Coordinates of C-alpha atoms in Angstrom, one line a residue:
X193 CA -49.0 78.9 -45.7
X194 CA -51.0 78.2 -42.6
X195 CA -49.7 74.7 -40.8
X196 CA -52.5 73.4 -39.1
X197 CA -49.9 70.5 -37.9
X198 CA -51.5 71.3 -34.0
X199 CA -55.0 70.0 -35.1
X200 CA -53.7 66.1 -36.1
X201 CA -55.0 63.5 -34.6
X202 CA -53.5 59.9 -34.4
X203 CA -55.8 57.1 -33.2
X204 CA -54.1 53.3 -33.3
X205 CA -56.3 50.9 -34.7
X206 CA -55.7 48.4 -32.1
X207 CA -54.3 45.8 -34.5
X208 CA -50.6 44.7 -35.6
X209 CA -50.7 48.0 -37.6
X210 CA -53.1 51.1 -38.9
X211 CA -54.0 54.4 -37.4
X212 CA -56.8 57.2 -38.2
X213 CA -55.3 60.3 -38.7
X214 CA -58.4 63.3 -38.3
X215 CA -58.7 67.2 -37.7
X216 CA -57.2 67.6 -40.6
X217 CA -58.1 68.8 -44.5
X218 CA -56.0 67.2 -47.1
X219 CA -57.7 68.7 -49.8
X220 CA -55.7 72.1 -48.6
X221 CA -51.6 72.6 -48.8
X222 CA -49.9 71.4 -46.0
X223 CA -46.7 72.8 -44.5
X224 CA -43.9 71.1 -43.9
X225 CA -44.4 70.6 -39.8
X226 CA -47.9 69.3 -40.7
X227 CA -46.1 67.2 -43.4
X228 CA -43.2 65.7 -41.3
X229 CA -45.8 64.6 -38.5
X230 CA -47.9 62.3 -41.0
X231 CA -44.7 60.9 -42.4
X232 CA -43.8 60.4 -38.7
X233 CA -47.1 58.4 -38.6
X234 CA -46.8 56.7 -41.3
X235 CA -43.5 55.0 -41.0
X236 CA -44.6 53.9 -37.1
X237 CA -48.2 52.8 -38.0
X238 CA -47.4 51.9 -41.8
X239 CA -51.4 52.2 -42.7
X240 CA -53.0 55.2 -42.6
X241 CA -56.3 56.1 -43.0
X242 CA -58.0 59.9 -43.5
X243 CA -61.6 59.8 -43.2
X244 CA -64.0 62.4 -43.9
X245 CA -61.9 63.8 -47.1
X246 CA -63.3 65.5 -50.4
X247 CA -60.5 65.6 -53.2
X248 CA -60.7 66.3 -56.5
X249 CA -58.1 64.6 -59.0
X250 CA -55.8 67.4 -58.3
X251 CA -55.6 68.0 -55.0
X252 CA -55.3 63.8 -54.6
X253 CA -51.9 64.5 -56.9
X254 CA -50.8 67.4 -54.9
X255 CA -51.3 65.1 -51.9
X256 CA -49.4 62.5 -52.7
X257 CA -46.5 64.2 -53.9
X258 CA -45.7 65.4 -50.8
X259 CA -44.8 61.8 -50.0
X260 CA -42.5 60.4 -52.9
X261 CA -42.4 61.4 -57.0
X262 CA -45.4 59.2 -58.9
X263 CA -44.4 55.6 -59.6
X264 CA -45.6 53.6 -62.1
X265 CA -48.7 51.3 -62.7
X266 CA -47.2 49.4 -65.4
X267 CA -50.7 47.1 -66.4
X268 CA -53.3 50.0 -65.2
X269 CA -55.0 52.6 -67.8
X270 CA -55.0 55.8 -66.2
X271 CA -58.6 57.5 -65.6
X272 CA -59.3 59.2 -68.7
X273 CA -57.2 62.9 -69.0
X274 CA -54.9 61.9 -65.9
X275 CA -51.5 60.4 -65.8
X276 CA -50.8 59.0 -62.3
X277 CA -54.6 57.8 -60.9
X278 CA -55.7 54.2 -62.0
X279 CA -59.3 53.1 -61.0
X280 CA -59.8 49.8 -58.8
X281 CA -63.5 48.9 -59.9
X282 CA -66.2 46.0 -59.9
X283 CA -69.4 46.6 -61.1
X284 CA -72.3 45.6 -59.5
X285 CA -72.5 42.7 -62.0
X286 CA -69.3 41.8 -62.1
X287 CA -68.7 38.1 -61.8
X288 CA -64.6 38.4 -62.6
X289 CA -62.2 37.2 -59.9
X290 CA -61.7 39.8 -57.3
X291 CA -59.2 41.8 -58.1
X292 CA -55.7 41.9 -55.9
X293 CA -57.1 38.8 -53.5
X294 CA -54.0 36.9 -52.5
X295 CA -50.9 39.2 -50.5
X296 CA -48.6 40.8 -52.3
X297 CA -46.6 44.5 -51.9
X298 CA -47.9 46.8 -55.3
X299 CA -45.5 45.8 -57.6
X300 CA -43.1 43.9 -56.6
X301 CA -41.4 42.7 -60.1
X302 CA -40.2 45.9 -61.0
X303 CA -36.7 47.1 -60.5
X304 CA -37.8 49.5 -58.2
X305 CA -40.9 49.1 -56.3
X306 CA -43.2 52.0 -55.6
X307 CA -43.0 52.7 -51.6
X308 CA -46.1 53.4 -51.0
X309 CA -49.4 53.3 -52.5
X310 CA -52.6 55.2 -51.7
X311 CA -56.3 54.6 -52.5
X312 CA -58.9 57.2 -52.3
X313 CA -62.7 56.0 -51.9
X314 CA -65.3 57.1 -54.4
X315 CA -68.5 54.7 -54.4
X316 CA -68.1 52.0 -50.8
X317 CA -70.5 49.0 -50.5
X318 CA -72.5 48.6 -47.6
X319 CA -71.1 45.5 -46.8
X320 CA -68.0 43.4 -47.3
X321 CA -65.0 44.4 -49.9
X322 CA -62.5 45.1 -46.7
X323 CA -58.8 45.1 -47.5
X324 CA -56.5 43.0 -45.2
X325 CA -52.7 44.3 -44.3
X326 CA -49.9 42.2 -42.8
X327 CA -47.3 43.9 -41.2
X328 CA -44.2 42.6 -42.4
X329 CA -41.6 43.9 -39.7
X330 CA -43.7 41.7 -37.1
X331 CA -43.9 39.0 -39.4
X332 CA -40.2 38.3 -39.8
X333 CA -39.3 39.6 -36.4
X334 CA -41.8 36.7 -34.4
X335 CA -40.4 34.3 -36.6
X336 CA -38.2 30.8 -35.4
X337 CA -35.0 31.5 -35.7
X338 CA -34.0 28.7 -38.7
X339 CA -37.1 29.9 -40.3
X340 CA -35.7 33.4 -40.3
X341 CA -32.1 32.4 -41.4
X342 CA -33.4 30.8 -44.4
X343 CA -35.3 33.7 -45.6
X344 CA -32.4 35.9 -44.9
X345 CA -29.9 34.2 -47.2
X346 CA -32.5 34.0 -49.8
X347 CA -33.1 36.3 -53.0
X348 CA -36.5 36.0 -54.2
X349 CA -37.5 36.3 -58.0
X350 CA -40.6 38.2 -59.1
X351 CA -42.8 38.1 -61.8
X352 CA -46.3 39.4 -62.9
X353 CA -47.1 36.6 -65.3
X354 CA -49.6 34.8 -63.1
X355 CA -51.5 38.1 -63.0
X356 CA -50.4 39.9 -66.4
X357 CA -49.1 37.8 -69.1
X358 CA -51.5 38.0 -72.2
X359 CA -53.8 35.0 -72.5
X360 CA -52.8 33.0 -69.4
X361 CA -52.7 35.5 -66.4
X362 CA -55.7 35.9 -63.9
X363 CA -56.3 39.2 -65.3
X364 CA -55.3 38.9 -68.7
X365 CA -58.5 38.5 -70.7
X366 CA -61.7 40.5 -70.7
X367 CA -63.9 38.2 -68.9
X368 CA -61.1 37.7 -66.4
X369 CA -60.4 41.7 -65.6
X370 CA -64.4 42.6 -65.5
X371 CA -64.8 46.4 -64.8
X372 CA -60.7 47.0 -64.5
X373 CA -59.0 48.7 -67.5
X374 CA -56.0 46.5 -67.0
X375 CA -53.6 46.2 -70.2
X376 CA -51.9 42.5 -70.4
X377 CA -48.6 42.8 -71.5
X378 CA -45.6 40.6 -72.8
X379 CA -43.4 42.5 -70.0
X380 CA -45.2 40.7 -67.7
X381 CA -42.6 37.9 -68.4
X382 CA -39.9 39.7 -67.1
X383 CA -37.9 38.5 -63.5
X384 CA -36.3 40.8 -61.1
X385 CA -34.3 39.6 -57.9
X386 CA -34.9 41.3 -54.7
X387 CA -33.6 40.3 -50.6
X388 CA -36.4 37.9 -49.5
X389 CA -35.7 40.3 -45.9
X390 CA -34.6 43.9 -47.4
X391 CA -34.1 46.8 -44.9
X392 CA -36.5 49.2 -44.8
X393 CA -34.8 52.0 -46.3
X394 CA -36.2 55.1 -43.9
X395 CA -36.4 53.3 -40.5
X396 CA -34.1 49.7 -40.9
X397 CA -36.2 47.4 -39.9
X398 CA -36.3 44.0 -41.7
X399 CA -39.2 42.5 -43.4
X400 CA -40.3 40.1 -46.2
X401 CA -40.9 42.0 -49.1
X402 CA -44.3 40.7 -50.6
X403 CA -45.8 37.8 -51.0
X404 CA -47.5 34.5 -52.9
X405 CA -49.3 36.8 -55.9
X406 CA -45.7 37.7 -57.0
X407 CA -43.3 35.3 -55.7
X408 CA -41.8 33.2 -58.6
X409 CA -39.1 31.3 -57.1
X410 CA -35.9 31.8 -54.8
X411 CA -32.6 31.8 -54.7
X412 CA -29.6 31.4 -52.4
X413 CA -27.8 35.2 -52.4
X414 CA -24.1 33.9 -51.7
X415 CA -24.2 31.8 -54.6
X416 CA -27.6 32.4 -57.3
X417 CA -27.9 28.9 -56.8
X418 CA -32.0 28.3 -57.2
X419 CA -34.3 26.2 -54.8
X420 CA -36.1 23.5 -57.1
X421 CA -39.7 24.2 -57.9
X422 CA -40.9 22.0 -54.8
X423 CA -38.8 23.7 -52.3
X424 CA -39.7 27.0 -53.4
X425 CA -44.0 26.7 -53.9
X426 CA -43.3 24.4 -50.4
X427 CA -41.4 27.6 -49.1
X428 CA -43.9 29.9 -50.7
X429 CA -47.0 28.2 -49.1
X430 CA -45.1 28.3 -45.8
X431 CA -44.4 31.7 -46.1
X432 CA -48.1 32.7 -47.0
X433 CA -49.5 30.7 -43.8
X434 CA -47.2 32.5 -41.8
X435 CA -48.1 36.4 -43.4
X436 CA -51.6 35.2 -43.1
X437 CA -51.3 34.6 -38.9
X438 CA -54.2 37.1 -37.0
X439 CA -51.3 38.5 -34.8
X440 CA -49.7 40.1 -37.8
X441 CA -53.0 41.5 -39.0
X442 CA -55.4 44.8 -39.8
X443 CA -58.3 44.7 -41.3
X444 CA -59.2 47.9 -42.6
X445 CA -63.0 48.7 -43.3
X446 CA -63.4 51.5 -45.9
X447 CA -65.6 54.4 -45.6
X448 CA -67.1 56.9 -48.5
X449 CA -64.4 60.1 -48.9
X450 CA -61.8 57.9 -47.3
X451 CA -58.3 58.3 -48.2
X452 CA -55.5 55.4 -47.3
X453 CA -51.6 55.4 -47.5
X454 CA -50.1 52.1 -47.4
X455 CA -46.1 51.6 -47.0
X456 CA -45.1 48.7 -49.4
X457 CA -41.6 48.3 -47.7
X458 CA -43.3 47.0 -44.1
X459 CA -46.3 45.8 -45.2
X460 CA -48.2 43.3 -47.8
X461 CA -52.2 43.6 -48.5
X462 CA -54.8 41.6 -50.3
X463 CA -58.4 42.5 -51.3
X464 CA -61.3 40.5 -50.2
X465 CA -65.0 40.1 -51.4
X466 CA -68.4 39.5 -49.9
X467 CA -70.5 42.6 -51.4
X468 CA -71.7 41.0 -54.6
X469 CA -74.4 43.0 -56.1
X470 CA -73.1 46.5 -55.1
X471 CA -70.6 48.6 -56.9
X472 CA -67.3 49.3 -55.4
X473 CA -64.7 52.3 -56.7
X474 CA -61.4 53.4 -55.7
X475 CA -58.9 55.8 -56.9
X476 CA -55.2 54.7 -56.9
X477 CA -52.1 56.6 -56.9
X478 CA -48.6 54.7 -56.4
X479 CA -45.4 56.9 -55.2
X480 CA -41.7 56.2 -55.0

């Protein structure tokens, strides 16, 4: 196999985070030099974006395999005949909430929370519908210092119910979910405890691990005991402010044949609007 590792281009976006990697075909098989140097990329710039791409539903898969094993979209259909790539859709009469507008790391609640996530453009708007990123690692490491011991010796719980849960969540009925083929379910009840300011696993930096969207309340690790609803939505509006700062910020404008990789364990993301009346498409794949 040809490694065409000596043609890759990294260009920094400028911002807290993000980088445009080109001179490279990802519909082809990499090696493993050409392989190693995007992961390299990836866990400095933690957003990266490959313009310029043509995929087909397989060579998307083979693509992200070479990054972790497929995770889970636990309230996603698949596209029809595929396993592992969810559509991220609004029509251009959709009237629904956006989807995914408030910051969050994909999936959160779960006892093991995908790594990364990648979306792969099919139909862009010629306006609007950018997706924000907050690196996380900056986020916690500019932080006062009593601010930062507080979120260290705190667990955080997460849920999906304000999203999920059948009936109530944002997402949860059909005029709510618009063009998504989301499936409500009673397991979006369920809780699971994570460090507010985990390690990342590959480099061991520390960073707050999501956000508002799936924040459900916190507790104090030495001894489970939990902060009262006040203190945690106070703590959890803090929090949000604080992801939200400009300094911690990329805003990433998508492109037709554009393919992103996102690292969940450094950074938190959130959708935004602003292209009413056009039709917007994206192809998802999550990967542990």
């Amino acid at each position: 196999m040809a490694d065409v590792m000596e043609t890759l281009t990294v260009t920094p976006s400028g911002q807290s985070c993000g980088a445009r990697i080109t001179g490279i075909d990802i519909s082809q098989p990499l090696g493993e030099a050409t392989i190693a140097e995007i992961r390299k990329a990836w866990l400095e710039h933690h957003v990266l974006a490959f313009p310029n791409q043509k995929l087909d539903h397989d060579q998307y898969e083979r693509f992200a395999q070479y990054f972790g094993a497929f995770g889970e979209d636990p309230f996603f259909n698949p596209l029809p005949g595929r396993e592992h790539i969810a559509a991220v859709r609004r029509e251009a009469d959709d009237t629904s909430p956006i989807f995914a507008e408030f910051w969050h790391s994909d999936w959160s609640f779960l006892p093991r929370p995908p790594a990364g996530t990648m979306l792969y453009s099919i139909d862009i708007p010629p306006m609007g519908g950018d997706t924000h990123f907050s690196n996380q690692h900056l986020s916690y490491e500019s932080m006062r210092d009593d601010l930062k011991e507080t979120c260290d010796s705190l667990t955080a719980i997460h849920s999906a119910a304000v999203g999920y849960a059948p009936g109530t969540g944002v997402y949860a009925t059909k005029e709510r979910m618009g063009s998504m083929d989301i499936k409500p379910s009673e397991d979006a009840h369920k809780r699971e405890r994570h460090p507010l300011v985990p390690e990342h696993p590959e480099t061991g930096r520390k960073g707050l691990l999501s956000g508002l969207s799936y924040w459900a309340g916190f507790e104090k690790t030495e001894d489970g005991t939990a902060l009262s609803d006040d203190a945690a939505r106070e703590l959890g509006l803090k929090l949000n402010d604080w992801q939200s700062r400009e300094e911690f910020l990329y805003v990433h404008e998508w492109e037709p044949d554009m393919l992103v990789l996102w690292d969940n364990r450094s950074t938190i993301h959130r959708a935004t609007g602003g292209y009413e009346g056009h039709r917007r498409e994206l192809h998802r794949i999550t990967i542990y």
